[in-house]
Coordinates of C-alpha atoms in Angstrom, one line a residue:
X1 CA 87.5 -85.3 69.9
X2 CA 84.4 -86.9 70.3
X3 CA 82.9 -83.6 71.9
X4 CA 84.0 -81.1 68.7
X5 CA 82.6 -83.8 66.5
X6 CA 79.2 -83.6 68.2
X7 CA 79.2 -80.5 67.4
X8 CA 79.9 -79.5 64.6
X9 CA 77.7 -82.1 63.5
X10 CA 75.0 -80.7 65.3
X11 CA 76.3 -77.1 63.6
X12 CA 75.9 -78.2 60.2
X13 CA 72.0 -80.2 60.8
X14 CA 71.0 -76.4 61.8
X15 CA 72.3 -74.5 59.1
X16 CA 71.7 -77.7 56.5
X17 CA 67.7 -77.6 57.1
X18 CA 67.3 -73.9 56.1
X19 CA 69.0 -74.3 53.9
X20 CA 67.4 -77.3 51.8
X21 CA 63.8 -76.0 52.6
X22 CA 64.7 -72.8 50.6
X23 CA 66.4 -74.2 48.0
X24 CA 63.5 -76.9 47.7
X25 CA 60.8 -74.1 47.4
X26 CA 62.7 -72.1 45.5
X27 CA 63.1 -75.3 42.5
X28 CA 59.3 -75.9 43.3
X29 CA 58.6 -72.9 42.1
X30 CA 60.9 -71.7 39.4
X31 CA 61.1 -74.9 38.0
X32 CA 58.2 -76.8 36.4
X33 CA 57.5 -80.3 35.8
X34 CA 58.3 -81.9 31.7
X35 CA 56.1 -84.3 31.8
X36 CA 52.9 -82.8 31.8
X37 CA 50.7 -83.8 28.7
X38 CA 47.4 -83.3 27.2
X39 CA 45.1 -84.8 29.1
X40 CA 43.4 -87.8 27.3
X41 CA 39.7 -87.7 26.2
X42 CA 38.1 -91.6 26.8
X43 CA 34.5 -92.5 27.4
X44 CA 32.7 -93.3 30.8
X45 CA 32.8 -96.8 29.8
X46 CA 36.3 -97.6 29.2
X47 CA 37.2 -96.4 33.1
X48 CA 37.4 -98.4 35.8
X49 CA 35.3 -97.8 39.2
X50 CA 38.4 -95.9 40.5
X51 CA 38.6 -93.6 38.7
X52 CA 34.9 -93.1 38.0
X53 CA 34.6 -92.2 41.4
X54 CA 37.8 -89.4 40.9
X55 CA 35.7 -87.9 38.4
X56 CA 33.0 -88.0 39.8
X57 CA 32.7 -84.8 41.1
X58 CA 33.5 -83.0 37.4
X59 CA 29.9 -84.7 36.4
X60 CA 27.3 -81.6 35.3
X61 CA 24.9 -81.7 37.4
X62 CA 22.2 -82.2 34.7
X63 CA 23.8 -85.9 34.7
X64 CA 23.1 -87.1 38.1
X65 CA 20.1 -85.2 39.2
X66 CA 17.2 -84.4 36.9
X67 CA 15.6 -81.6 39.0
X68 CA 18.6 -79.8 36.9
X69 CA 18.2 -78.8 33.3
X70 CA 21.2 -78.3 30.6
X71 CA 22.1 -75.1 29.7
X72 CA 24.5 -75.3 26.8
X73 CA 22.1 -72.6 25.0
X74 CA 23.7 -70.0 28.5
X75 CA 27.3 -71.5 28.6
X76 CA 26.9 -71.0 24.3
X77 CA 25.6 -67.1 25.2
X78 CA 28.0 -66.3 27.9
X79 CA 31.1 -67.6 25.7
X80 CA 30.3 -65.3 23.4
X81 CA 29.5 -62.3 25.4
X82 CA 32.3 -62.6 27.7
X83 CA 35.1 -60.6 25.6
X84 CA 33.1 -57.6 26.1
X85 CA 31.1 -58.7 29.8
X86 CA 35.4 -59.0 30.7
X87 CA 35.8 -55.0 30.0
X88 CA 32.3 -54.0 31.2
X89 CA 32.8 -56.2 34.6
X90 CA 36.1 -54.9 35.3
X91 CA 35.4 -51.6 34.6
X92 CA 33.1 -51.5 37.2
X93 CA 35.8 -52.7 39.2
X94 CA 38.1 -50.5 38.9
X95 CA 35.7 -47.5 39.0
X96 CA 34.9 -49.4 42.7
X97 CA 37.5 -49.8 43.9
X98 CA 39.4 -46.2 42.7
X99 CA 37.1 -44.7 45.3
X100 CA 38.7 -47.5 47.8
X101 CA 41.9 -46.5 46.7
X102 CA 42.0 -43.2 46.9
X103 CA 40.9 -43.7 51.3
X104 CA 44.9 -44.6 51.7
X105 CA 46.7 -42.8 49.7
X106 CA 48.6 -40.5 52.1
X107 CA 48.4 -43.4 55.1
X108 CA 51.0 -45.7 56.0
X109 CA 53.6 -44.0 53.7
X110 CA 51.2 -45.1 50.7
X111 CA 52.2 -42.6 47.7
X112 CA 50.1 -45.0 44.6
X113 CA 47.8 -48.1 44.7
X114 CA 46.3 -49.0 41.2
X115 CA 46.0 -51.9 38.8
X116 CA 48.2 -52.6 36.5
X117 CA 46.9 -54.7 35.0
X118 CA 42.9 -56.5 35.2
X119 CA 41.7 -59.0 33.2
X120 CA 39.2 -61.8 33.7
X121 CA 40.8 -63.8 31.3
X122 CA 39.9 -66.1 28.2
X123 CA 38.2 -68.5 29.3
X124 CA 34.2 -66.9 31.1
X125 CA 32.4 -69.8 33.7
X126 CA 30.5 -71.9 32.6
X127 CA 26.9 -73.7 34.0
X128 CA 27.1 -77.2 34.8
X129 CA 23.5 -77.6 35.7
X130 CA 19.7 -75.3 36.4
X131 CA 17.4 -75.6 38.9
X132 CA 14.0 -74.0 38.8
X133 CA 11.7 -74.0 42.0
X134 CA 8.1 -73.5 42.1
X135 CA 6.7 -71.3 44.4
X136 CA 2.7 -69.9 45.4
X137 CA 5.3 -66.8 46.1
X138 CA 5.2 -64.1 44.1
X139 CA 9.0 -65.0 42.5
X140 CA 10.9 -66.7 40.6
X141 CA 13.8 -68.8 42.4
X142 CA 16.5 -70.9 40.5
X143 CA 19.6 -72.8 41.7
X144 CA 22.6 -72.8 39.2
X145 CA 25.5 -74.6 39.6
X146 CA 28.7 -72.2 38.5
X147 CA 32.4 -73.0 37.8
X148 CA 34.4 -70.9 36.8
X149 CA 38.5 -72.2 36.1
X150 CA 39.6 -69.2 34.7
X151 CA 43.1 -67.6 33.5
X152 CA 42.6 -64.1 34.9
X153 CA 45.3 -61.3 35.0
X154 CA 45.4 -58.9 38.2
X155 CA 48.1 -56.9 39.0
X156 CA 48.3 -54.7 41.9
X157 CA 50.9 -52.1 42.4
X158 CA 51.5 -50.6 45.8
X159 CA 54.2 -47.6 46.1
X160 CA 55.1 -47.5 49.4
X161 CA 58.2 -45.6 49.8
X162 CA 60.5 -46.1 47.5
X163 CA 59.3 -49.6 46.9
X164 CA 57.3 -51.1 44.3
X165 CA 54.9 -53.8 45.2
X166 CA 53.5 -55.9 43.0
X167 CA 50.4 -58.5 44.1
X168 CA 49.2 -60.6 41.1
X169 CA 45.9 -63.4 41.4
X170 CA 46.3 -65.7 39.1
X171 CA 45.0 -69.2 38.0
X172 CA 41.3 -68.4 39.6
X173 CA 39.0 -71.0 40.2
X174 CA 35.5 -70.8 41.8
X175 CA 32.6 -73.3 42.3
X176 CA 29.9 -72.3 43.7
X177 CA 25.9 -73.5 44.5
X178 CA 24.0 -69.7 44.8
X179 CA 20.4 -69.4 44.6
X180 CA 19.4 -67.0 42.3
X181 CA 15.7 -65.2 43.8
X182 CA 14.0 -62.7 41.8
X183 CA 11.6 -60.7 43.9
X184 CA 8.6 -59.3 44.1
X185 CA 7.6 -59.4 40.4
X186 CA 6.2 -56.2 38.7
X187 CA 4.7 -54.9 35.8
X188 CA 7.3 -52.7 35.6
X189 CA 10.6 -53.7 33.2
X190 CA 13.1 -55.7 33.6
X191 CA 9.6 -57.3 35.9
X192 CA 11.1 -57.9 39.1
X193 CA 12.1 -54.9 41.5
X194 CA 14.9 -57.1 43.4
X195 CA 18.0 -59.6 43.4
X196 CA 18.7 -61.7 46.6
X197 CA 21.8 -63.9 46.7
X198 CA 22.8 -66.7 48.5
X199 CA 25.0 -69.2 49.2
X200 CA 23.4 -73.4 49.3
X201 CA 26.9 -74.8 50.4
X202 CA 30.5 -73.0 50.9
X203 CA 31.9 -72.2 47.9
X204 CA 35.8 -73.9 46.4
X205 CA 38.1 -71.2 45.5
X206 CA 41.4 -71.3 44.6
X207 CA 43.6 -69.4 42.9
X208 CA 47.6 -68.2 42.6
X209 CA 48.7 -65.4 44.5
X210 CA 51.9 -64.1 43.5
X211 CA 54.5 -61.5 45.5
X212 CA 56.6 -59.1 44.3
X213 CA 57.2 -62.0 41.6
X214 CA 57.0 -65.4 44.5
X215 CA 53.9 -67.4 44.6
X216 CA 52.9 -67.2 48.1
X217 CA 50.5 -69.2 47.8
X218 CA 53.4 -72.4 47.9
X219 CA 54.2 -72.2 51.2
X220 CA 53.4 -75.7 53.0
X221 CA 50.4 -75.2 55.0
X222 CA 49.5 -71.4 53.9
X223 CA 47.2 -72.5 51.1
X224 CA 45.7 -74.6 53.1
X225 CA 45.2 -71.7 55.8
X226 CA 44.0 -68.9 53.0
X227 CA 41.8 -71.3 51.4
X228 CA 39.8 -72.0 54.5
X229 CA 39.6 -68.7 55.8
X230 CA 38.1 -67.4 52.5
X231 CA 35.5 -70.0 52.7
X232 CA 34.8 -69.2 56.3
X233 CA 34.2 -65.2 55.5
X234 CA 32.4 -65.7 52.6
X235 CA 29.5 -68.2 53.8
X236 CA 29.3 -65.7 57.3
X237 CA 28.2 -63.4 54.4
X238 CA 26.4 -65.2 51.9
X239 CA 25.5 -69.0 53.1
X240 CA 22.5 -69.0 53.5
X241 CA 19.9 -68.2 55.3
X242 CA 22.2 -64.7 55.3
X243 CA 21.5 -62.6 51.5
X244 CA 23.1 -60.2 49.7
X245 CA 20.0 -57.9 48.1
X246 CA 20.5 -56.2 44.7
X247 CA 17.9 -53.2 44.4
X248 CA 16.7 -53.2 40.8
X249 CA 13.6 -50.7 40.5
X250 CA 12.8 -48.3 43.0
X251 CA 10.5 -49.5 45.2
X252 CA 7.8 -45.9 43.8
X253 CA 8.3 -47.4 40.2
X254 CA 7.5 -51.5 40.4
X255 CA 6.7 -52.7 43.7
X256 CA 3.3 -53.0 45.4
X257 CA 4.3 -51.8 49.0
X258 CA 2.1 -54.1 51.8
X259 CA 0.4 -51.8 54.6
X260 CA 2.5 -50.7 57.9
X261 CA 0.5 -49.3 59.6
X262 CA -3.7 -47.3 60.7
X263 CA -4.0 -43.6 60.4
X264 CA -7.1 -42.6 62.9
X265 CA -8.6 -39.7 61.3
X266 CA -11.2 -37.7 63.6
X267 CA -13.0 -35.1 61.3
X268 CA -13.9 -32.5 64.6
X269 CA -15.5 -29.4 62.9
X270 CA -15.1 -27.4 60.0
X271 CA -15.0 -22.7 61.6
X272 CA -17.1 -20.6 58.8
X273 CA -17.4 -22.4 55.5
X274 CA -18.2 -20.3 52.1
X275 CA -21.8 -19.6 51.5
X276 CA -22.9 -21.5 48.4
X277 CA -27.3 -21.8 48.4
X278 CA -29.6 -18.7 47.6
X279 CA -30.4 -18.2 51.3
X280 CA -26.7 -17.8 52.1
X281 CA -26.0 -20.9 54.0
X282 CA -24.2 -24.3 52.6
X283 CA -24.7 -28.3 53.0
X284 CA -21.2 -29.6 53.6
X285 CA -19.8 -32.7 54.0
X286 CA -16.1 -34.2 54.1
X287 CA -13.9 -36.3 51.6
X288 CA -11.0 -38.5 52.5
X289 CA -8.6 -40.1 51.3
X290 CA -4.4 -41.5 51.8
X291 CA -2.0 -40.1 48.0
X292 CA -1.0 -43.6 45.9
X293 CA -4.7 -45.2 47.2
X294 CA -7.1 -46.3 45.1
X295 CA -9.7 -47.0 47.4
X296 CA -12.7 -44.9 47.4
X297 CA -12.3 -41.5 49.5
X298 CA -14.3 -42.0 52.7
X299 CA -17.2 -39.2 53.6
X300 CA -18.4 -38.2 56.3
X301 CA -22.1 -37.4 56.8
X302 CA -23.6 -34.3 55.5
X303 CA -24.7 -30.8 58.0
X304 CA -27.7 -29.0 56.4
X305 CA -27.8 -25.6 56.5
X306 CA -24.6 -25.4 58.1
X307 CA -21.2 -23.2 58.0
X308 CA -19.9 -24.1 61.1
X309 CA -20.5 -27.9 61.0
X310 CA -19.1 -30.4 63.5
X311 CA -18.9 -33.7 62.5
X312 CA -17.0 -35.8 65.1
X313 CA -17.4 -38.5 62.7
X314 CA -13.7 -41.5 63.2
X315 CA -12.3 -42.8 59.6
X316 CA -9.6 -45.5 59.7
X317 CA -7.3 -45.5 56.1
X318 CA -4.4 -48.0 56.1
X319 CA -0.9 -46.5 55.6
X320 CA 1.5 -47.9 53.0
X321 CA 4.0 -44.6 53.3
X322 CA 4.1 -42.7 56.0
X323 CA 7.6 -41.3 54.8
X324 CA 5.2 -40.4 51.5
X325 CA 1.5 -40.0 51.8
X326 CA -0.6 -37.5 52.7
X327 CA -3.9 -36.9 54.5
X328 CA -6.1 -35.1 51.8
X329 CA -9.6 -33.5 52.8
X330 CA -11.9 -32.1 50.8
X331 CA -14.9 -30.1 51.9
X332 CA -18.2 -29.8 48.9
X333 CA -21.5 -28.0 49.1
X334 CA -24.0 -31.3 49.1
X335 CA -25.9 -30.5 46.3
X336 CA -29.8 -32.2 45.2
X337 CA -29.0 -32.2 41.6
X338 CA -26.0 -31.5 39.6
X339 CA -22.1 -31.1 40.7
X340 CA -21.6 -30.4 44.4
X341 CA -19.9 -27.3 44.6
X342 CA -16.1 -27.5 46.3
X343 CA -16.0 -25.7 49.8
X344 CA -11.7 -26.2 49.6
X345 CA -8.9 -28.3 49.9
X346 CA -6.2 -29.1 52.5
X347 CA -3.8 -31.7 53.3
X348 CA -1.1 -32.8 56.2
X349 CA 2.0 -34.9 55.8
X350 CA 1.5 -37.7 57.6
X351 CA 5.7 -37.2 58.2
X352 CA 4.6 -34.6 60.9
X353 CA 2.6 -37.6 63.2
X354 CA 4.6 -39.5 65.8
X355 CA 2.7 -42.6 66.3
X356 CA 0.4 -43.4 68.9
X357 CA 0.2 -40.0 69.0
X358 CA -2.8 -37.6 68.0
X359 CA -2.7 -34.5 66.9
X360 CA -4.9 -31.6 66.5
X361 CA -4.7 -29.8 63.1
X362 CA -6.9 -26.6 62.7
X363 CA -6.4 -26.4 58.7
X364 CA -6.9 -23.0 56.3
X365 CA -9.4 -24.0 53.5
X366 CA -7.6 -23.6 49.8
X367 CA -9.2 -23.3 46.5
X368 CA -6.8 -25.6 45.5
X369 CA -2.9 -27.0 46.5
X370 CA -0.9 -25.4 44.1
X371 CA 0.8 -23.1 46.7
X372 CA 1.4 -20.0 44.1
X373 CA -2.5 -19.5 43.4
X374 CA -3.6 -16.0 44.0
X375 CA -7.4 -17.6 44.6
X376 CA -6.0 -19.3 47.8
X377 CA -5.8 -15.7 49.1
X378 CA -9.1 -15.3 50.0
X379 CA -10.5 -16.7 52.8
X380 CA -12.3 -20.2 52.6
X381 CA -12.4 -21.4 56.1
X382 CA -10.9 -23.8 58.1
X383 CA -11.6 -28.0 58.6
X384 CA -10.5 -29.3 62.3
X385 CA -9.1 -32.6 62.2
X386 CA -7.1 -35.4 64.9
X387 CA -4.7 -37.5 63.2
X388 CA -2.7 -40.4 65.2
X389 CA -1.0 -43.3 63.5
X390 CA -0.2 -47.0 65.5
X391 CA 1.7 -49.0 63.8
X392 CA 1.3 -52.5 63.4
X393 CA 2.9 -55.1 65.7
X394 CA 5.7 -57.1 63.2
X395 CA 6.7 -53.1 61.5
X396 CA 7.2 -51.0 64.8
X397 CA 10.4 -51.2 65.5
X398 CA 10.5 -49.3 62.1
X399 CA 9.0 -46.2 64.0
X400 CA 11.4 -45.7 66.8
X401 CA 11.0 -41.9 67.0
X402 CA 9.1 -39.2 64.2
X403 CA 8.1 -40.3 60.9
X404 CA 11.4 -38.3 59.5
X405 CA 13.7 -41.3 60.7
X406 CA 11.5 -43.8 58.9
X407 CA 14.0 -46.3 58.2
X408 CA 14.0 -50.2 56.4
X409 CA 13.7 -52.7 59.4
X410 CA 16.7 -55.2 59.1
X411 CA 16.1 -58.5 59.3
X412 CA 17.6 -60.7 61.8
X413 CA 18.4 -64.6 62.4
X414 CA 17.4 -67.0 65.5
X415 CA 15.1 -64.1 67.1
X416 CA 12.2 -65.2 69.3
X417 CA 8.6 -64.9 68.5
X418 CA 6.8 -62.1 70.0
X419 CA 4.1 -63.4 71.3
X420 CA 0.8 -63.4 69.2
X421 CA -1.8 -61.2 70.1
X422 CA -5.5 -63.1 70.3
X423 CA -7.4 -60.1 70.8
X424 CA -7.7 -56.5 68.9
X425 CA -8.1 -54.6 66.0
X426 CA -6.4 -55.6 62.7
X427 CA -6.7 -55.4 59.1
X428 CA -7.3 -58.0 57.0
X429 CA -5.4 -58.4 53.4
X430 CA -6.6 -61.0 51.2
X431 CA -5.3 -60.8 48.2
X432 CA -6.7 -63.6 44.6
X433 CA -3.7 -64.2 43.2
X434 CA -5.9 -66.0 40.1
X435 CA -7.3 -69.4 39.5
X436 CA -6.6 -72.5 37.4
X437 CA -8.9 -74.9 35.0
X438 CA -11.7 -73.1 35.6
X439 CA -14.3 -74.1 33.1
X440 CA -18.4 -72.9 32.5
X441 CA -20.8 -74.9 31.4
X442 CA -21.6 -72.2 29.0
X443 CA -18.7 -69.6 29.0
X444 CA -15.4 -68.4 30.1
X445 CA -15.8 -65.6 31.5
X446 CA -14.3 -65.4 35.3
X447 CA -14.1 -62.9 38.1
X448 CA -13.9 -63.7 41.8
X449 CA -16.4 -62.9 44.8
X450 CA -15.4 -62.9 48.4
X451 CA -18.0 -62.3 50.9
X452 CA -17.5 -62.0 54.6
X453 CA -19.5 -60.4 58.0
X454 CA -21.7 -59.1 54.9
X455 CA -19.5 -57.4 52.9
X456 CA -19.1 -58.2 49.2
X457 CA -15.7 -57.2 47.5
X458 CA -15.2 -58.6 43.6
X459 CA -11.7 -58.5 41.5
X460 CA -12.0 -58.0 37.6
X461 CA -13.9 -60.1 34.9
X462 CA -11.3 -61.3 32.8
X463 CA -12.5 -62.1 29.3
X464 CA -12.3 -66.0 27.4
X465 CA -10.3 -68.0 29.7
X466 CA -9.6 -70.6 32.0
X467 CA -6.9 -69.6 33.8
X468 CA -7.6 -65.9 35.0
X469 CA -5.2 -64.2 36.7
X470 CA -6.0 -61.3 38.7
X471 CA -3.6 -60.0 41.3
X472 CA -6.5 -57.8 43.3
X473 CA -6.1 -56.6 47.0
X474 CA -8.9 -56.3 49.6
X475 CA -8.9 -54.6 52.6
X476 CA -11.2 -55.3 55.7
X477 CA -10.6 -53.3 58.9
X478 CA -11.4 -55.7 61.7
X479 CA -11.9 -54.4 65.7
X480 CA -11.5 -58.0 66.9
X481 CA -9.9 -60.5 65.5
X482 CA -11.6 -62.9 63.3
X483 CA -10.9 -66.4 65.4
X484 CA -13.9 -68.1 65.3
X485 CA -15.0 -66.8 61.2
X486 CA -14.6 -68.2 57.5
X487 CA -14.0 -66.7 54.3
X488 CA -16.1 -67.4 51.6
X489 CA -15.1 -67.4 48.1
X490 CA -16.2 -68.3 44.8
X491 CA -15.4 -68.1 40.7
X492 CA -17.9 -67.1 39.3
X493 CA -18.2 -66.4 35.3
X494 CA -20.8 -63.8 33.4
X495 CA -21.7 -63.8 29.9
X496 CA -20.4 -60.8 28.0
X497 CA -24.4 -59.6 27.1
X498 CA -27.6 -60.1 27.5
X499 CA -28.5 -63.3 26.8
X500 CA -29.5 -66.4 29.3
X501 CA -27.4 -67.9 32.0
X502 CA -25.7 -64.8 32.3
X503 CA -24.3 -65.7 35.7
X504 CA -23.0 -68.8 36.6
X505 CA -20.7 -70.4 39.4
X506 CA -17.5 -71.7 38.7
X507 CA -16.9 -73.3 42.2
X508 CA -15.9 -71.7 46.0
X509 CA -13.5 -72.5 48.8
X510 CA -14.2 -71.5 52.1
X511 CA -11.1 -70.1 54.7
X512 CA -11.7 -71.0 58.1
X513 CA -9.9 -67.4 59.5
X514 CA -7.9 -69.0 62.7
X515 CA -4.5 -69.5 61.4
X516 CA -4.2 -67.2 60.4
X517 CA -4.5 -65.1 62.9
X518 CA -2.2 -67.5 64.4
X519 CA 0.6 -67.8 61.7
X520 CA -0.2 -64.3 60.8
X521 CA 0.0 -65.1 56.6
X522 CA -1.1 -67.7 54.4
X523 CA -0.3 -68.4 50.8
X524 CA -2.1 -71.9 48.7
X525 CA -3.5 -73.0 45.9
X526 CA -6.9 -74.2 47.2
X527 CA -9.3 -76.7 44.6
X528 CA -12.7 -75.4 44.4
X529 CA -15.4 -77.3 45.3
X530 CA -18.5 -78.4 42.6
X531 CA -15.4 -77.4 40.4
X532 CA -13.6 -80.7 38.5
X533 CA -9.9 -79.5 38.5
X534 CA -10.9 -75.8 39.4
X535 CA -7.9 -74.4 41.4
X536 CA -7.7 -70.8 43.0
X537 CA -4.6 -68.6 44.3
X538 CA -4.6 -66.7 47.1
X539 CA -2.9 -64.9 49.9
X540 CA -4.3 -63.8 53.0
X541 CA -2.4 -61.5 55.8
X542 CA -3.5 -60.7 60.0
X543 CA -2.3 -57.3 60.9
X544 CA -2.3 -56.7 64.2
X545 CA -2.7 -53.1 65.3

């Protein structure tokens, strides 16, 4: 008898626990509490210390942190725009998801996948504070604290054989601290080329998920697992220093491209040029430049009275886009008085080159670059040039083969830096961004002068200002790294018109270049010597070939 009672007890215990868990689960889901009351709004001074600790996470950042600013106006704007933003965002989601769903139709016995309902709800996200960073870089950095406790209704219907499976997302809560960078700033609307987004900490994500009408997030242990998995996945993709880049402008429209290498051009000779002088000869020389550049064209020497001149002269040109740029060659007949006669023109696309390989071209000179012009049928002679493209050390990964395989370089985290080459040729790029609080005794029409190794370059003059903005770049081609050199930059003011004190110094600065050779780049603001409060913003880069 004792054995039989023990056996019945074990069987009852084994059956009762699963039935109790299932019954409790459905009671927890389908029976809502009736003692829920509307929240009470009380001032902070009425709370005790323990209650204050509970509500501290919900206090806006602009209250707790003076670096964050209150942006009620932005929240009002989002609130008024939310009905329209809801429809616009949902439209983008439908069109984007439609192409993804189409890939699964017919696979795994799936007949259709579509949204039965798609709405972000009536409650918009709110910004609890925003922080703006000041930087010497050509960018705008903002960090908003975003919170969204919304009531979206997203229902996805999956038809699998005879089954109709519904998945519903509701009661979504997202707390995130993103960093949004608008860069680079460009003079083309909307004045930035791309948006770079990263998360400064793991986001808090909470939501309800119903499968066939049952809230599966209420299953013990599943809620914490799903929430932590989503947080970790989002963090692995977008937690700083990982970023999401959203292009806004085409690079050819707004952004200023940076040099990626040097083009060595050797103008060898010309053959059977046209006779332009009365004595049956010509005085030829060649001008060469890269398309898209504003720098002055390079010139060869003039070969007097020669229809088959030999130059064998070398030139170096900076390359910014080897996929689209071309070398432009113009041959002229020099005239002592008047304009120089055009002997012919020809272009060479840089995409025909392979990095570090010298290639010789023998080109027929044309009247112009229009292939349908009948004047191009006339024989104008030939020109022979040798060309070599040498990418900079830091950009060499972009060019794994011929230039038609030119691709964007992917940045990596944790990559060990390469040894910095301290010798060899390179390009020194000096960008004068602007100055602040420069003031002359007689006038304020500032411009900047750059003096380096006996060469002098200057920015444009800006009239009647103490805070000029130039954003001009200057290039110095060097055969050796400037380890022992200084660059001298001074700000001058020039009077408009004639008169005494036509020029006036507003301050200067001398910058040692050894740190730039080791680090590759500086971007600093320097206090001007012999100026009371003047500051100049200079960016200098050293590119090694």
